[in-house]
């Protein structure tokens, strides 16, 4: 199911997802903004569908190259939370990195032991170990984000913090929020 540019309704709230490329040398993979079932620790196929942010770089990768995915709500929501799964790093080709920009303030919880940073442009989430063989999604390479106050939109900025280039992906899941009538 493709979500790119399409609006979806959750209850009585419209939610839309849109991605733009930032910088050069990146291409969005066909699976970008589609539901995927990533592997879990040990390489087994997972059971939960998650929204994939997936891209390929053909060159050395550094910020600000990558993609900026905007999540918009047609009216402000409260208590928004979601998990970003699968921060991985290979020995030479990529190192997943991401940060959030929003007018609303967020907190992070459940930050895995393999993740460094706080999710801002100054201190993005990255992996602190080579872990690409441990499975795309583990507790150790995931982080949960929570916005308490009203949120109308946010941007997830995703790129590689280093490497020679290659395919990379992170996954969004467990999104929940409340909205008044």
CSV table of N, CA and C in Angstrom, one decimal:
chain,number,residue,atom,x,y,z
A,1,UNK,N,0.8,-1.2,0.0
A,1,UNK,CA,0.0,0.0,0.0
A,1,UNK,C,0.9,1.2,0.0
A,2,UNK,N,0.8,2.1,-1.0
A,2,UNK,CA,1.6,3.3,-1.1
A,2,UNK,C,0.9,4.4,-0.3
A,3,UNK,N,1.7,5.1,0.4
A,3,UNK,CA,1.2,6.3,1.2
A,3,UNK,C,1.7,7.6,0.7
A,4,UNK,N,2.7,7.6,-0.2
A,4,UNK,CA,3.3,8.8,-0.7
A,4,UNK,C,2.3,9.8,-1.2
A,5,UNK,N,2.3,10.9,-0.6
A,5,UNK,CA,1.4,12.0,-1.1
A,5,UNK,C,-0.1,11.7,-0.9
A,6,UNK,N,-0.4,10.6,-0.4
A,6,UNK,CA,-1.8,10.2,-0.3
A,6,UNK,C,-2.3,10.5,1.2
A,7,UNK,N,-3.5,11.0,1.3
A,7,UNK,CA,-4.0,11.3,2.6
A,7,UNK,C,-4.7,10.0,3.1
A,8,UNK,N,-4.6,9.7,4.4
A,8,UNK,CA,-5.4,8.6,5.0
A,8,UNK,C,-6.1,9.2,6.2
A,9,UNK,N,-7.2,8.6,6.5
A,9,UNK,CA,-8.0,9.1,7.6
A,9,UNK,C,-7.8,8.1,8.8
A,10,UNK,N,-7.6,8.6,9.9
A,10,UNK,CA,-7.5,7.8,11.1
A,10,UNK,C,-8.5,8.4,12.1
A,11,UNK,N,-9.6,7.6,12.2
A,11,UNK,CA,-10.8,8.2,12.9
A,11,UNK,C,-11.3,9.4,12.1
A,12,UNK,N,-11.4,10.5,12.7
A,12,UNK,CA,-11.8,11.7,12.0
A,12,UNK,C,-10.7,12.7,11.7
A,13,UNK,N,-9.5,12.2,11.7
A,13,UNK,CA,-8.3,13.1,11.5
A,13,UNK,C,-7.6,12.6,10.2
A,14,UNK,N,-7.4,13.5,9.3
A,14,UNK,CA,-6.6,13.2,8.1
A,14,UNK,C,-5.2,13.3,8.3
A,15,UNK,N,-4.4,12.3,7.8
A,15,UNK,CA,-3.0,12.2,8.0
A,15,UNK,C,-2.4,12.0,6.6
A,16,UNK,N,-1.3,12.8,6.3
A,16,UNK,CA,-0.7,12.7,5.0
A,16,UNK,C,0.9,12.6,5.2
A,17,UNK,N,1.5,11.9,4.2
A,17,UNK,CA,2.9,11.6,4.2
A,17,UNK,C,3.5,12.1,2.9
A,18,UNK,N,4.6,12.9,2.9
A,18,UNK,CA,5.2,13.3,1.7
A,18,UNK,C,6.7,13.3,1.9
A,19,UNK,N,7.4,13.0,0.8
A,19,UNK,CA,8.9,12.9,0.9
A,19,UNK,C,9.5,13.8,-0.2
A,20,UNK,N,10.6,14.5,0.2
A,20,UNK,CA,11.4,15.2,-0.8
A,20,UNK,C,12.8,14.8,-0.6
A,21,UNK,N,13.6,14.8,-1.7
A,21,UNK,CA,15.0,14.5,-1.6
A,21,UNK,C,15.7,15.8,-1.2
A,22,UNK,N,16.8,15.6,-0.4
A,22,UNK,CA,17.6,16.8,0.0
A,22,UNK,C,19.0,16.5,-0.4
A,23,UNK,N,19.6,17.4,-1.2
A,23,UNK,CA,21.0,17.2,-1.6
A,23,UNK,C,21.0,16.3,-2.8
A,24,UNK,N,22.2,16.0,-3.3
A,24,UNK,CA,22.3,15.1,-4.5
A,24,UNK,C,22.8,13.7,-4.1
A,25,UNK,N,22.9,12.9,-5.1
A,25,UNK,CA,23.4,11.5,-5.1
A,25,UNK,C,22.5,10.5,-4.3
A,26,UNK,N,21.2,10.9,-4.1
A,26,UNK,CA,20.3,10.0,-3.5
A,26,UNK,C,19.2,9.7,-4.4
A,27,UNK,N,18.6,8.5,-4.3
A,27,UNK,CA,17.4,8.1,-5.0
A,27,UNK,C,16.5,7.4,-4.0
A,28,UNK,N,15.2,7.7,-4.1
A,28,UNK,CA,14.2,7.0,-3.3
A,28,UNK,C,14.0,5.6,-3.8
A,29,UNK,N,14.0,4.6,-3.0
A,29,UNK,CA,13.7,3.2,-3.4
A,29,UNK,C,12.2,3.1,-3.7
A,30,UNK,N,11.9,2.1,-4.5
A,30,UNK,CA,10.5,1.9,-4.8
A,30,UNK,C,9.7,1.6,-3.6
A,31,UNK,N,10.3,1.0,-2.5
A,31,UNK,CA,9.6,0.7,-1.3
A,31,UNK,C,9.4,1.9,-0.4
A,32,UNK,N,9.9,3.1,-0.8
A,32,UNK,CA,9.8,4.3,0.1
A,32,UNK,C,8.4,4.6,0.3
A,33,UNK,N,8.0,4.9,1.6
A,33,UNK,CA,6.6,5.3,2.0
A,33,UNK,C,5.6,4.2,1.6
A,34,UNK,N,6.1,2.9,1.8
A,34,UNK,CA,5.2,1.8,1.6
A,34,UNK,C,5.3,0.9,2.8
A,35,UNK,N,4.2,0.2,3.1
A,35,UNK,CA,4.3,-0.7,4.2
A,35,UNK,C,5.2,-1.9,3.9
A,36,UNK,N,6.0,-2.2,4.9
A,36,UNK,CA,7.0,-3.3,4.8
A,36,UNK,C,7.0,-4.1,6.0
A,37,UNK,N,7.5,-5.3,5.9
A,37,UNK,CA,7.6,-6.2,7.1
A,37,UNK,C,9.1,-6.5,7.2
A,38,UNK,N,9.9,-5.6,7.9
A,38,UNK,CA,11.3,-5.8,8.0
A,38,UNK,C,11.7,-7.0,8.9
A,39,UNK,N,12.9,-7.4,8.7
A,39,UNK,CA,13.4,-8.6,9.4
A,39,UNK,C,13.7,-8.2,10.9
A,40,UNK,N,13.7,-9.1,11.8
A,40,UNK,CA,13.9,-8.9,13.2
A,40,UNK,C,15.2,-9.6,13.5
A,41,UNK,N,15.6,-9.4,14.8
A,41,UNK,CA,16.9,-10.0,15.2
A,41,UNK,C,17.0,-11.5,14.8
A,42,UNK,N,18.1,-11.9,14.3
A,42,UNK,CA,18.3,-13.3,13.9
A,42,UNK,C,17.9,-13.5,12.4
A,43,UNK,N,17.4,-12.4,11.8
A,43,UNK,CA,17.1,-12.5,10.3
A,43,UNK,C,15.8,-13.0,10.0
A,44,UNK,N,14.9,-13.3,10.9
A,44,UNK,CA,13.6,-13.8,10.6
A,44,UNK,C,12.7,-12.7,10.1
A,45,UNK,N,11.7,-13.0,9.3
A,45,UNK,CA,10.8,-12.0,8.8
A,45,UNK,C,9.9,-11.5,10.0
A,46,UNK,N,9.7,-10.2,10.1
A,46,UNK,CA,8.9,-9.7,11.2
A,46,UNK,C,7.4,-9.9,10.9
A,47,UNK,N,6.6,-9.6,11.8
A,47,UNK,CA,5.1,-9.9,11.7
A,47,UNK,C,4.4,-8.6,11.6
A,48,UNK,N,5.0,-7.5,11.9
A,48,UNK,CA,4.3,-6.2,12.0
A,48,UNK,C,4.7,-5.3,10.8
A,49,UNK,N,3.7,-4.9,10.0
A,49,UNK,CA,3.9,-4.0,8.9
A,49,UNK,C,4.3,-2.6,9.4
A,50,UNK,N,5.3,-2.0,8.8
A,50,UNK,CA,5.8,-0.7,9.2
A,50,UNK,C,6.0,0.1,8.0
A,51,UNK,N,5.9,1.5,8.1
A,51,UNK,CA,6.1,2.4,7.0
A,51,UNK,C,7.6,2.5,6.8
A,52,UNK,N,8.1,2.2,5.6
A,52,UNK,CA,9.5,2.2,5.2
A,52,UNK,C,9.9,3.6,4.7
A,53,UNK,N,11.0,4.1,5.2
A,53,UNK,CA,11.8,5.2,4.6
A,53,UNK,C,13.0,4.6,4.0
A,54,UNK,N,13.1,4.4,2.7
A,54,UNK,CA,14.1,3.7,2.1
A,54,UNK,C,14.7,4.4,0.9
A,55,UNK,N,16.0,4.4,0.9
A,55,UNK,CA,16.8,5.2,-0.1
A,55,UNK,C,18.1,4.5,-0.5
A,56,UNK,N,18.7,5.0,-1.6
A,56,UNK,CA,19.9,4.5,-2.0
A,56,UNK,C,20.8,5.7,-2.4
A,57,UNK,N,22.1,5.6,-2.0
A,57,UNK,CA,23.0,6.7,-2.4
A,57,UNK,C,24.1,6.0,-3.3
A,58,UNK,N,24.5,6.7,-4.3
A,58,UNK,CA,25.5,6.2,-5.2
A,58,UNK,C,26.9,6.9,-4.9
A,59,UNK,N,26.9,7.7,-3.8
A,59,UNK,CA,28.2,8.4,-3.5
A,59,UNK,C,28.4,8.5,-2.0
A,60,UNK,N,29.5,9.0,-1.6
A,60,UNK,CA,29.7,9.2,-0.2
A,60,UNK,C,28.6,10.1,0.4
A,61,UNK,N,28.1,9.7,1.5
A,61,UNK,CA,26.9,10.2,2.1
A,61,UNK,C,27.2,11.0,3.3
A,62,UNK,N,26.7,12.2,3.3
A,62,UNK,CA,26.8,13.1,4.5
A,62,UNK,C,25.6,14.0,4.5
A,63,UNK,N,25.3,14.5,5.7
A,63,UNK,CA,24.2,15.5,5.8
A,63,UNK,C,24.5,16.7,4.9
A,64,UNK,N,23.7,17.4,4.2
A,64,UNK,CA,22.2,17.3,4.3
A,64,UNK,C,21.6,16.4,3.3
A,65,UNK,N,22.3,15.5,2.6
A,65,UNK,CA,21.7,14.6,1.6
A,65,UNK,C,20.8,13.6,2.3
A,66,UNK,N,19.8,13.2,1.6
A,66,UNK,CA,18.9,12.2,2.1
A,66,UNK,C,17.5,12.5,1.7
A,67,UNK,N,16.6,12.3,2.7
A,67,UNK,CA,15.2,12.6,2.4
A,67,UNK,C,14.6,13.3,3.6
A,68,UNK,N,13.6,14.1,3.4
A,68,UNK,CA,12.8,14.8,4.4
A,68,UNK,C,11.4,14.3,4.3
A,69,UNK,N,10.9,13.6,5.2
A,69,UNK,CA,9.5,13.1,5.2
A,69,UNK,C,8.6,13.9,6.1
A,70,UNK,N,7.6,14.5,5.5
A,70,UNK,CA,6.7,15.4,6.3
A,70,UNK,C,5.4,14.6,6.6
A,71,UNK,N,5.1,14.5,7.9
A,71,UNK,CA,3.8,13.9,8.3
A,71,UNK,C,2.9,15.1,8.8
A,72,UNK,N,1.8,15.2,8.1
A,72,UNK,CA,0.9,16.3,8.4
A,72,UNK,C,-0.5,15.8,8.9
A,73,UNK,N,-1.1,16.5,9.8
A,73,UNK,CA,-2.4,16.2,10.3
A,73,UNK,C,-3.4,17.3,9.9
A,74,UNK,N,-4.6,17.0,9.4
A,74,UNK,CA,-5.5,18.1,9.0
A,74,UNK,C,-6.0,19.0,10.1
A,75,UNK,N,-5.8,18.6,11.3
A,75,UNK,CA,-6.0,19.4,12.5
A,75,UNK,C,-5.0,18.9,13.6
A,76,UNK,N,-4.7,19.8,14.6
A,76,UNK,CA,-3.7,19.4,15.6
A,76,UNK,C,-4.2,18.1,16.4
A,77,UNK,N,-3.2,17.3,16.7
A,77,UNK,CA,-3.4,16.1,17.5
A,77,UNK,C,-2.6,16.2,18.8
A,78,UNK,N,-3.0,15.5,19.8
A,78,UNK,CA,-2.3,15.5,21.1
A,78,UNK,C,-1.7,14.1,21.3
A,79,UNK,N,-0.8,14.0,22.2
A,79,UNK,CA,-0.2,12.7,22.7
A,79,UNK,C,0.3,11.9,21.5
A,80,UNK,N,0.8,12.5,20.5
A,80,UNK,CA,1.4,11.7,19.4
A,80,UNK,C,2.6,10.9,19.8
A,81,UNK,N,2.6,9.7,19.5
A,81,UNK,CA,3.8,8.9,19.7
A,81,UNK,C,4.0,7.9,18.5
A,82,UNK,N,5.2,7.5,18.3
A,82,UNK,CA,5.5,6.5,17.3
A,82,UNK,C,7.0,6.0,17.5
A,83,UNK,N,7.3,4.9,16.9
A,83,UNK,CA,8.6,4.3,17.1
A,83,UNK,C,9.3,4.4,15.7
A,84,UNK,N,10.6,4.7,15.7
A,84,UNK,CA,11.4,4.6,14.6
A,84,UNK,C,12.3,3.4,14.8
A,85,UNK,N,12.2,2.4,13.9
A,85,UNK,CA,12.9,1.2,14.0
A,85,UNK,C,14.0,1.1,13.1
A,86,UNK,N,15.0,0.3,13.4
A,86,UNK,CA,16.0,-0.1,12.5
A,86,UNK,C,17.2,0.8,12.2
A,87,UNK,N,17.7,1.5,13.2
A,87,UNK,CA,18.9,2.3,12.9
A,87,UNK,C,20.1,1.3,12.8
A,88,UNK,N,20.7,1.2,11.6
A,88,UNK,CA,21.7,0.2,11.4
A,88,UNK,C,22.9,0.9,10.8
A,89,UNK,N,24.1,0.2,10.8
A,89,UNK,CA,25.3,0.7,10.2
A,89,UNK,C,26.1,-0.5,9.7
A,90,UNK,N,26.6,-0.3,8.5
A,90,UNK,CA,27.5,-1.4,7.9
A,90,UNK,C,28.9,-0.9,8.1
A,91,UNK,N,29.8,-1.8,7.8
A,91,UNK,CA,31.2,-1.5,8.0
A,91,UNK,C,31.7,-0.4,7.1
A,92,UNK,N,31.1,-0.2,5.9
A,92,UNK,CA,31.7,0.7,4.9
A,92,UNK,C,30.6,1.6,4.2
A,93,UNK,N,29.4,1.1,4.0
A,93,UNK,CA,28.5,1.7,3.0
A,93,UNK,C,27.5,2.7,3.6
A,94,UNK,N,27.1,2.6,4.8
A,94,UNK,CA,26.1,3.5,5.3
A,94,UNK,C,26.1,3.5,6.9
A,95,UNK,N,25.5,4.6,7.4
A,95,UNK,CA,25.3,4.7,8.9
A,95,UNK,C,24.0,5.5,9.0
A,96,UNK,N,22.9,4.8,9.3
A,96,UNK,CA,21.6,5.5,9.4
A,96,UNK,C,21.6,6.6,10.4
A,97,UNK,N,21.1,7.8,10.0
A,97,UNK,CA,21.0,9.0,10.9
A,97,UNK,C,19.7,9.7,10.6
A,98,UNK,N,19.1,10.2,11.7
A,98,UNK,CA,17.8,10.9,11.5
A,98,UNK,C,17.6,11.9,12.6
A,99,UNK,N,16.8,12.9,12.3
A,99,UNK,CA,16.4,13.9,13.3
A,99,UNK,C,15.0,14.4,12.9
A,100,UNK,N,14.4,15.0,13.9
A,100,UNK,CA,13.0,15.5,13.7
A,100,UNK,C,13.0,17.0,13.9
A,101,UNK,N,12.3,17.7,13.0
A,101,UNK,CA,12.0,19.1,13.1
A,101,UNK,C,10.5,19.3,13.2
A,102,UNK,N,10.1,20.1,14.1
A,102,UNK,CA,8.7,20.4,14.4
A,102,UNK,C,8.6,21.6,15.2
A,103,UNK,N,7.5,22.3,15.1
A,103,UNK,CA,7.2,23.5,16.0
A,103,UNK,C,6.8,22.9,17.4
A,104,UNK,N,6.4,21.7,17.5
A,104,UNK,CA,6.1,21.1,18.8
A,104,UNK,C,7.3,20.4,19.4
A,105,UNK,N,7.3,20.4,20.7
A,105,UNK,CA,8.5,19.7,21.4
A,105,UNK,C,8.2,18.2,21.6
A,106,UNK,N,9.2,17.4,21.4
A,106,UNK,CA,9.1,16.0,21.6
A,106,UNK,C,10.1,15.5,22.6
A,107,UNK,N,9.8,14.3,23.2
A,107,UNK,CA,10.7,13.6,24.1
A,107,UNK,C,10.9,12.3,23.4
A,108,UNK,N,12.0,11.6,23.9
A,108,UNK,CA,12.3,10.3,23.4
A,108,UNK,C,12.3,9.3,24.6
A,109,UNK,N,11.9,8.1,24.4
A,109,UNK,CA,11.9,7.1,25.4
A,109,UNK,C,12.2,5.8,24.7
A,110,UNK,N,12.6,4.8,25.5
A,110,UNK,CA,12.9,3.5,24.9
A,110,UNK,C,14.0,3.6,23.9
A,111,UNK,N,14.9,4.5,24.1
A,111,UNK,CA,16.0,4.6,23.1
A,111,UNK,C,17.0,3.4,23.3
A,112,UNK,N,17.1,2.6,22.2
A,112,UNK,CA,17.9,1.4,22.3
A,112,UNK,C,19.4,1.7,22.6
A,113,UNK,N,20.1,0.7,23.1
A,113,UNK,CA,21.5,0.8,23.5
A,113,UNK,C,22.4,1.0,22.3
A,114,UNK,N,22.0,0.7,21.1
A,114,UNK,CA,22.8,1.0,19.9
A,114,UNK,C,22.6,2.3,19.3
A,115,UNK,N,21.9,3.2,19.9
A,115,UNK,CA,21.6,4.5,19.3
A,115,UNK,C,22.2,5.6,20.2
A,116,UNK,N,22.9,6.5,19.5
A,116,UNK,CA,23.5,7.7,20.1
A,116,UNK,C,22.7,8.9,19.6
A,117,UNK,N,22.8,10.0,20.3
A,117,UNK,CA,22.1,11.2,19.9
A,117,UNK,C,20.7,11.4,20.5
A,118,UNK,N,20.2,12.6,20.3
A,118,UNK,CA,18.9,13.0,20.9
A,118,UNK,C,17.8,13.3,19.8
A,119,UNK,N,18.1,13.1,18.5
A,119,UNK,CA,17.1,13.3,17.5
A,119,UNK,C,16.9,14.8,17.0
A,120,UNK,N,18.0,15.6,17.2
A,120,UNK,CA,17.9,17.0,16.7
A,120,UNK,C,19.0,17.1,15.6
A,121,UNK,N,18.9,18.3,14.9
A,121,UNK,CA,19.9,18.5,13.8
A,121,UNK,C,21.3,18.6,14.3
A,122,UNK,N,21.5,19.0,15.6
A,122,UNK,CA,22.8,19.1,16.2
A,122,UNK,C,23.3,17.8,16.7
A,123,UNK,N,22.4,16.9,17.1
A,123,UNK,CA,22.7,15.6,17.7
A,123,UNK,C,21.7,14.6,17.2
A,124,UNK,N,21.8,14.2,15.9
A,124,UNK,CA,20.9,13.3,15.3
A,124,UNK,C,21.1,11.9,15.9
A,125,UNK,N,20.0,11.0,15.8
A,125,UNK,CA,20.1,9.6,16.1
A,125,UNK,C,21.0,9.0,15.1
A,126,UNK,N,22.0,8.2,15.6
A,126,UNK,CA,22.9,7.4,14.7
A,126,UNK,C,23.1,6.1,15.5
A,127,UNK,N,23.7,5.1,14.8
A,127,UNK,CA,24.1,3.9,15.5
A,127,UNK,C,25.5,4.1,16.0
A,128,UNK,N,25.8,3.5,17.2
A,128,UNK,CA,27.1,3.6,17.8
A,128,UNK,C,27.9,2.3,17.6
A,129,UNK,N,27.4,1.4,16.8
A,129,UNK,CA,28.1,0.1,16.5
A,129,UNK,C,27.7,-0.4,15.2
A,130,UNK,N,28.6,-1.2,14.6
A,130,UNK,CA,28.3,-1.9,13.3
A,130,UNK,C,27.3,-3.0,13.7
A,131,UNK,N,26.0,-2.9,13.2
A,131,UNK,CA,25.0,-3.8,13.6
A,131,UNK,C,24.1,-4.3,12.4
A,132,UNK,N,24.6,-4.1,11.2
A,132,UNK,CA,23.7,-4.4,10.1
A,132,UNK,C,23.4,-5.9,10.0
A,133,UNK,N,24.1,-6.8,10.6
A,133,UNK,CA,23.8,-8.2,10.6
A,133,UNK,C,22.8,-8.6,11.7
A,134,UNK,N,22.5,-7.7,12.6
A,134,UNK,CA,21.6,-8.2,13.7
A,134,UNK,C,20.1,-8.2,13.4
A,135,UNK,N,19.7,-7.8,12.2
A,135,UNK,CA,18.3,-7.7,11.9
A,135,UNK,C,17.9,-6.3,11.7
A,136,UNK,N,17.0,-6.0,10.8
A,136,UNK,CA,16.6,-4.6,10.6
A,136,UNK,C,16.0,-3.9,11.8
A,137,UNK,N,15.2,-4.7,12.6
A,137,UNK,CA,14.6,-4.0,13.7
A,137,UNK,C,14.8,-4.8,15.0
A,138,UNK,N,15.4,-4.2,15.9
A,138,UNK,CA,15.6,-4.8,17.3
A,138,UNK,C,15.3,-3.7,18.3
A,139,UNK,N,15.1,-4.1,19.5
A,139,UNK,CA,14.9,-3.1,20.6
A,139,UNK,C,16.1,-2.2,20.7
A,140,UNK,N,17.3,-2.8,20.5
A,140,UNK,CA,18.5,-2.0,20.7
A,140,UNK,C,18.7,-1.0,19.6
A,141,UNK,N,18.1,-1.1,18.4
A,141,UNK,CA,18.3,-0.1,17.4
A,141,UNK,C,17.0,0.7,17.0
A,142,UNK,N,16.2,0.9,18.0
A,142,UNK,CA,14.9,1.6,17.8
A,142,UNK,C,14.8,2.7,18.9
A,143,UNK,N,13.9,3.7,18.6
A,143,UNK,CA,13.6,4.8,19.6
A,143,UNK,C,12.2,5.2,19.5
A,144,UNK,N,11.5,5.4,20.6
A,144,UNK,CA,10.1,5.9,20.6
A,144,UNK,C,10.1,7.4,20.9
A,145,UNK,N,9.3,8.1,20.1
A,145,UNK,CA,9.2,9.6,20.2
A,145,UNK,C,7.8,9.9,20.6
A,146,UNK,N,7.6,10.9,21.5
A,146,UNK,CA,6.3,11.3,22.0
A,146,UNK,C,6.2,12.9,22.0
A,147,UNK,N,5.1,13.4,21.5
A,147,UNK,CA,4.8,14.8,21.5
A,147,UNK,C,3.6,14.9,22.4
A,148,UNK,N,3.6,15.6,23.5
A,148,UNK,CA,2.5,15.8,24.4
A,148,UNK,C,1.5,16.8,23.9
A,149,UNK,N,2.0,18.0,23.6
A,149,UNK,CA,1.2,19.1,23.1
A,149,UNK,C,0.7,18.9,21.7
A,150,UNK,N,0.0,20.0,21.2
A,150,UNK,CA,-0.6,19.8,19.9
A,150,UNK,C,0.4,19.8,18.8
A,151,UNK,N,0.2,18.9,17.8
A,151,UNK,CA,1.1,18.7,16.7
A,151,UNK,C,0.3,18.8,15.4
A,152,UNK,N,0.7,19.7,14.5
A,152,UNK,CA,0.1,19.8,13.2
A,152,UNK,C,0.9,19.1,12.1
A,153,UNK,N,2.2,19.1,12.3
A,153,UNK,CA,3.1,18.5,11.3
A,153,UNK,C,4.5,18.3,12.0
A,154,UNK,N,5.2,17.4,11.4
A,154,UNK,CA,6.6,17.2,11.7
A,154,UNK,C,7.4,16.7,10.5
A,155,UNK,N,8.7,16.8,10.6
A,155,UNK,CA,9.5,16.3,9.5
A,155,UNK,C,10.6,15.4,10.1
A,156,UNK,N,10.7,14.2,9.5
A,156,UNK,CA,11.7,13.3,9.8
A,156,UNK,C,12.8,13.4,8.7
A,157,UNK,N,14.0,13.9,9.1
A,157,UNK,CA,15.1,14.1,8.2
A,157,UNK,C,16.0,12.8,8.3
A,158,UNK,N,16.1,12.1,7.2
A,158,UNK,CA,16.8,10.8,7.2
A,158,UNK,C,18.0,10.8,6.2
A,159,UNK,N,19.1,10.4,6.6
A,159,UNK,CA,20.3,10.4,5.7
A,159,UNK,C,21.3,9.4,6.3
A,160,UNK,N,22.5,9.3,5.6
A,160,UNK,CA,23.6,8.5,6.1
A,160,UNK,C,24.6,9.4,6.7
A,161,UNK,N,25.1,9.0,7.9
A,161,UNK,CA,26.1,9.8,8.6
A,161,UNK,C,27.5,9.5,8.1
A,162,UNK,N,27.6,8.7,7.2
A,162,UNK,CA,29.0,8.3,6.6
A,162,UNK,C,28.9,7.1,5.8
A,163,UNK,N,30.0,6.8,5.1
A,163,UNK,CA,30.0,5.6,4.2
A,163,UNK,C,30.2,5.9,2.8
A,164,UNK,N,30.3,4.9,2.0
A,164,UNK,CA,30.6,5.1,0.6
A,164,UNK,C,29.3,5.1,-0.3
A,165,UNK,N,28.2,4.8,0.3
A,165,UNK,CA,26.9,4.8,-0.4
A,165,UNK,C,26.4,3.4,-0.5
A,166,UNK,N,25.1,3.3,-0.6
A,166,UNK,CA,24.4,2.0,-0.7
A,166,UNK,C,22.9,2.2,-0.3
A,167,UNK,N,22.2,1.1,-0.2
A,167,UNK,CA,20.8,1.1,0.2
A,167,UNK,C,20.7,1.1,1.7
A,168,UNK,N,19.7,1.9,2.2
A,168,UNK,CA,19.5,2.0,3.6
A,168,UNK,C,18.0,2.2,3.9
A,169,UNK,N,17.5,1.8,5.1
A,169,UNK,CA,16.1,2.0,5.4
A,169,UNK,C,16.0,2.1,6.9
A,170,UNK,N,15.0,2.9,7.4
A,170,UNK,CA,14.4,2.9,8.7
A,170,UNK,C,12.9,2.7,8.6
A,171,UNK,N,12.2,2.4,9.7
A,171,UNK,CA,10.8,2.1,9.6
A,171,UNK,C,10.1,2.8,10.7
A,172,UNK,N,8.9,3.2,10.4
A,172,UNK,CA,8.0,3.9,11.4
A,172,UNK,C,6.9,2.9,11.7
A,173,UNK,N,6.5,2.9,13.0
A,173,UNK,CA,5.4,2.0,13.5
A,173,UNK,C,4.9,2.5,14.8
A,174,UNK,N,3.8,1.8,15.2
A,174,UNK,CA,3.1,2.1,16.4
A,174,UNK,C,2.7,3.5,16.6
A,175,UNK,N,2.2,4.2,15.5
A,175,UNK,CA,1.8,5.6,15.7
A,175,UNK,C,0.5,5.6,16.4
A,176,UNK,N,0.4,6.5,17.4
A,176,UNK,CA,-0.9,6.7,18.1
A,176,UNK,C,-1.0,8.2,18.5
A,177,UNK,N,-2.2,8.7,18.5
A,177,UNK,CA,-2.5,10.0,19.0
A,177,UNK,C,-4.0,10.1,19.4
A,178,UNK,N,-4.3,11.3,20.0
A,178,UNK,CA,-5.7,11.6,20.4
A,178,UNK,C,-6.0,12.9,19.7
A,179,UNK,N,-7.3,13.0,19.4
A,179,UNK,CA,-7.8,14.3,18.8
A,179,UNK,C,-9.2,14.5,19.4
A,180,UNK,N,-9.5,15.8,19.6
A,180,UNK,CA,-10.9,16.1,20.1
A,180,UNK,C,-11.9,15.9,18.9
A,181,UNK,N,-13.1,16.0,19.3
A,181,UNK,CA,-14.2,15.8,18.3
A,181,UNK,C,-14.2,16.9,17.2
